[in-house]
Amino acid sequence: SQQGEEDPQALSIQEGENATMNCSYKTSINNLQWYRQNSGRGLVHLILIRSNEREKHSGRLRVTLDTSKKSSSLLITASRAADTASYFCATDAVVTGGGNKLTFGTGTQLKVEL
Amino acid sequence: DTEVTQTPKHLVMGMTNKKSLKCEQHMGHRAMYWYKQKAKKPPELMFVYSYEKLSINESVPSRFSPECPNSSLLNLHLHALQPEDSALYLCASSQDIEGWTSDHNEQFFGPGTRLTVL
């Protein structure tokens, strides 16, 4: 079952504008991760925020986490056409037998127009 | 080398065929994963291997059979699939070292195999 719901489902902005995507989840987490997927291809890890962190930055990315509301947001500043992709949040649970289990949200399709 | 490779890129098979998907990584990761992704949907976890042992099977039908011959390779054997199994199959890997913090739970994904079942 899907853990997270993301909104908006789709977002269209102009180059140079900021894009904000929101993710809500249902259960306790170890950490929350954001991934990007270009059309029909593999996913690329963007950023990981631990459950005891509230905000994290990486280049043009800013992620917030509110565990009391079970929600996270991803902000991309000064967007570029190359940022056009689908963005997924994923909650992370450690597996007893090893590895970690990612449960992905529904995703936001971002289109950045020139 | 921070790459996960998958072969083939595309696969078309009939419902009576047997085929295999292959995944390889040389990052020294000890956890490997298979995901299934339908169009416009998020990836869904199928299997997790840790140190070459199956640690999660997400109630996947037996027509999908995973295999981890060594720490660098992961296979997915397919037999008697249904048209609804058509999807993008993604392989991923991650570090899996006891005692490490959750900062090392990033998963590296391959480009996927686009499977069509006729």
Coordinates of C-alpha atoms in Angstrom, one line a residue:
Chain A
S1 CA 0.0 0.0 0.0
Q2 CA 1.2 3.5 -0.7
Q3 CA 2.5 5.3 2.3
G4 CA 2.5 8.9 1.1
E5 CA 0.3 11.2 -0.7
E6 CA 1.8 14.1 -2.6
D7 CA 0.3 17.3 -3.9
P8 CA 0.0 18.8 -6.3
Q9 CA -0.2 15.8 -8.7
A10 CA 1.1 18.1 -11.4
L11 CA 2.8 21.5 -11.4
S12 CA 3.7 23.7 -14.3
I13 CA 5.9 26.8 -13.7
Q14 CA 8.1 29.1 -15.6
E15 CA 11.9 28.9 -15.5
G16 CA 13.3 30.9 -12.6
E17 CA 10.3 30.4 -10.4
N18 CA 10.3 28.2 -7.3
A19 CA 8.5 24.9 -7.1
T20 CA 7.1 23.4 -3.9
M21 CA 5.8 19.9 -3.5
N22 CA 4.2 18.4 -0.4
C23 CA 4.1 14.9 0.9
S24 CA 2.0 13.4 3.7
Y25 CA 2.6 10.0 5.3
K26 CA 0.8 7.8 7.7
T27 CA 3.1 6.0 10.1
S28 CA 6.3 6.6 12.1
I29 CA 9.5 6.8 10.0
N30 CA 13.3 6.5 10.3
N31 CA 13.8 9.1 7.7
L32 CA 12.2 10.5 4.6
Q33 CA 13.8 10.7 1.2
W34 CA 13.1 12.5 -2.0
Y35 CA 13.8 11.0 -5.5
R36 CA 13.5 12.4 -9.0
Q37 CA 12.5 10.4 -12.1
N38 CA 12.9 11.5 -15.6
S39 CA 10.3 10.1 -18.0
G40 CA 10.3 6.3 -17.9
R41 CA 13.8 6.1 -16.4
G42 CA 15.4 5.1 -13.1
L43 CA 15.1 7.2 -10.0
V44 CA 17.8 9.5 -8.7
H45 CA 18.2 10.2 -5.0
L46 CA 18.0 13.9 -4.2
I47 CA 18.0 14.3 -0.4
L48 CA 17.4 12.4 2.9
I49 CA 16.1 14.0 6.0
R50 CA 16.2 12.2 9.3
S51 CA 13.2 11.9 11.6
N52 CA 14.9 14.2 14.2
E53 CA 15.7 16.9 11.6
R54 CA 13.4 19.7 10.7
E55 CA 15.1 21.2 7.6
K56 CA 17.8 20.3 5.2
H57 CA 19.4 22.0 2.2
S58 CA 21.3 20.7 -0.8
G59 CA 22.1 23.2 -3.5
R60 CA 18.8 24.5 -4.9
L61 CA 16.8 22.0 -2.8
R62 CA 15.3 22.7 0.6
V63 CA 13.4 19.9 2.4
T64 CA 11.4 20.3 5.6
L65 CA 9.9 17.6 7.8
D66 CA 7.2 18.0 10.4
T67 CA 6.8 14.6 12.2
S68 CA 3.9 15.9 14.3
K69 CA 1.9 16.5 11.1
K70 CA 3.5 13.6 9.3
S71 CA 4.4 15.8 6.4
S72 CA 7.3 17.0 4.3
S73 CA 7.9 19.5 1.6
L74 CA 10.5 19.9 -1.2
L75 CA 11.3 23.3 -2.5
I76 CA 13.3 23.7 -5.7
T77 CA 14.5 27.3 -6.1
A78 CA 15.3 29.1 -9.3
S79 CA 13.9 26.2 -11.4
R80 CA 15.4 25.2 -14.8
A81 CA 13.9 23.4 -17.7
A82 CA 16.1 20.5 -16.8
D83 CA 14.2 20.1 -13.5
T84 CA 11.2 18.8 -15.5
A85 CA 10.6 15.4 -14.0
S86 CA 8.5 13.4 -11.5
Y87 CA 9.4 13.8 -7.9
F88 CA 8.6 11.2 -5.3
C89 CA 8.9 11.3 -1.5
A90 CA 9.7 7.9 0.1
T91 CA 9.5 6.9 3.7
D92 CA 12.1 4.6 5.0
A93 CA 11.7 1.7 7.4
V94 CA 14.6 -0.6 8.4
V95 CA 14.0 -4.2 7.7
T96 CA 14.6 -6.8 10.4
G97 CA 16.3 -9.1 8.0
G98 CA 18.5 -6.4 6.4
G99 CA 18.1 -3.7 3.8
N100 CA 15.6 -0.9 4.1
K101 CA 12.1 -0.6 2.8
L102 CA 11.1 2.5 0.8
T103 CA 7.4 3.2 0.4
F104 CA 6.9 5.9 -2.3
G105 CA 4.3 8.6 -2.4
T106 CA 2.1 9.2 -5.4
G107 CA 4.5 11.7 -7.0
T108 CA 4.4 15.2 -8.4
Q109 CA 4.9 15.8 -12.1
L110 CA 6.8 19.0 -12.5
K111 CA 7.1 20.8 -15.8
V112 CA 9.3 23.8 -16.1
E113 CA 8.7 25.9 -19.2
L114 CA 11.2 28.3 -20.8
Chain B
D1 CA 31.6 3.2 -10.2
T2 CA 28.2 4.5 -8.9
E3 CA 26.1 2.8 -11.5
V4 CA 23.4 0.1 -11.4
T5 CA 23.0 -1.6 -14.8
Q6 CA 20.0 -3.5 -15.9
T7 CA 19.5 -5.8 -18.9
P8 CA 17.7 -5.9 -21.2
K9 CA 16.3 -2.4 -21.6
H10 CA 13.2 -3.7 -23.3
L11 CA 11.6 -7.1 -23.2
V12 CA 8.5 -8.4 -25.0
M13 CA 7.4 -11.9 -24.0
G14 CA 4.4 -14.2 -24.4
M15 CA 2.5 -15.6 -21.5
T16 CA 4.1 -19.0 -21.9
N17 CA 7.7 -17.7 -22.1
K18 CA 10.4 -17.9 -19.5
K19 CA 12.8 -15.0 -19.4
S20 CA 15.1 -13.3 -16.9
L21 CA 15.9 -9.7 -15.9
K22 CA 19.5 -9.0 -14.8
C23 CA 20.9 -6.3 -12.5
E24 CA 24.5 -5.6 -11.6
Q25 CA 26.3 -3.1 -9.3
H26 CA 29.9 -2.7 -8.3
M27 CA 29.6 -0.3 -5.4
G28 CA 30.1 -2.9 -2.8
H29 CA 26.4 -2.6 -1.7
R30 CA 25.1 -5.5 0.2
A31 CA 21.3 -4.8 -0.2
M32 CA 19.6 -5.1 -3.5
Y33 CA 16.0 -4.5 -4.5
W34 CA 13.4 -5.2 -7.2
Y35 CA 10.6 -2.7 -7.8
K36 CA 7.6 -2.7 -10.2
Q37 CA 6.3 0.5 -11.6
K38 CA 3.2 1.0 -13.7
A39 CA 2.7 4.0 -15.9
K40 CA 2.1 7.2 -13.9
K41 CA 2.4 5.4 -10.6
P42 CA 5.1 5.2 -7.9
P43 CA 7.5 2.3 -7.7
E44 CA 6.2 -0.6 -5.6
L45 CA 8.7 -2.8 -3.7
M46 CA 8.7 -6.5 -4.7
F47 CA 11.8 -8.1 -3.1
V48 CA 14.7 -7.1 -0.8
Y49 CA 18.0 -9.0 -0.6
S50 CA 20.5 -8.4 2.1
Y51 CA 23.9 -10.2 2.1
E52 CA 22.5 -12.4 -0.7
K53 CA 19.6 -13.6 1.4
L54 CA 16.0 -12.7 0.7
S55 CA 14.7 -10.5 3.5
I56 CA 11.5 -9.2 2.1
N57 CA 9.0 -10.7 -0.4
E58 CA 6.0 -8.3 -0.7
S59 CA 3.6 -11.1 -1.4
V60 CA 4.7 -11.3 -5.0
P61 CA 3.1 -14.0 -7.2
S62 CA 5.3 -17.1 -7.7
R63 CA 5.6 -16.4 -11.4
F64 CA 8.3 -13.9 -10.3
S65 CA 11.3 -15.6 -8.9
P66 CA 14.2 -13.6 -7.6
E67 CA 17.8 -14.8 -7.3
C68 CA 20.9 -13.3 -5.9
P69 CA 23.9 -15.3 -7.1
N70 CA 26.5 -13.0 -5.5
S71 CA 26.7 -9.6 -3.9
S72 CA 26.9 -7.8 -7.2
L73 CA 24.2 -9.6 -9.2
L74 CA 20.4 -9.8 -8.9
N75 CA 18.2 -11.7 -11.2
L76 CA 14.4 -11.8 -11.6
H77 CA 13.2 -14.9 -13.4
L78 CA 9.8 -14.6 -15.1
H79 CA 7.5 -17.4 -16.1
A80 CA 3.9 -17.6 -17.2
L81 CA 3.3 -13.9 -16.8
Q82 CA 0.1 -12.1 -17.4
P83 CA -0.5 -9.0 -19.5
E84 CA -1.1 -7.0 -16.3
D85 CA 2.5 -7.7 -15.4
S86 CA 3.6 -5.3 -18.1
A87 CA 5.5 -2.5 -16.4
L88 CA 8.9 -1.0 -15.8
Y89 CA 11.0 -3.2 -13.5
L90 CA 13.6 -1.3 -11.5
C91 CA 16.5 -2.7 -9.6
A92 CA 18.2 -0.7 -6.8
S93 CA 21.0 -1.2 -4.3
S94 CA 22.1 0.3 -1.1
Q95 CA 24.7 0.0 1.6
D96 CA 23.6 -2.3 4.4
I97 CA 26.1 -2.3 7.2
E98 CA 24.9 -2.9 10.7
G99 CA 25.4 0.0 13.0
W100 CA 25.5 2.7 10.3
T101 CA 23.2 5.6 10.6
S102 CA 20.2 6.1 8.4
D103 CA 22.2 8.6 6.3
H104 CA 23.4 5.6 4.4
N105 CA 20.0 4.4 3.3
E106 CA 20.1 6.1 -0.1
Q107 CA 19.1 3.7 -2.8
F108 CA 20.8 3.8 -6.2
F109 CA 18.5 2.8 -9.1
G110 CA 19.2 1.3 -12.5
P111 CA 17.4 2.6 -15.6
G112 CA 14.9 -0.2 -15.6
T113 CA 13.6 -2.9 -17.9
R114 CA 10.5 -2.1 -19.8
L115 CA 8.5 -5.4 -19.9
T116 CA 5.6 -6.0 -22.2
V117 CA 3.6 -9.3 -21.8
L118 CA 1.5 -10.2 -24.8

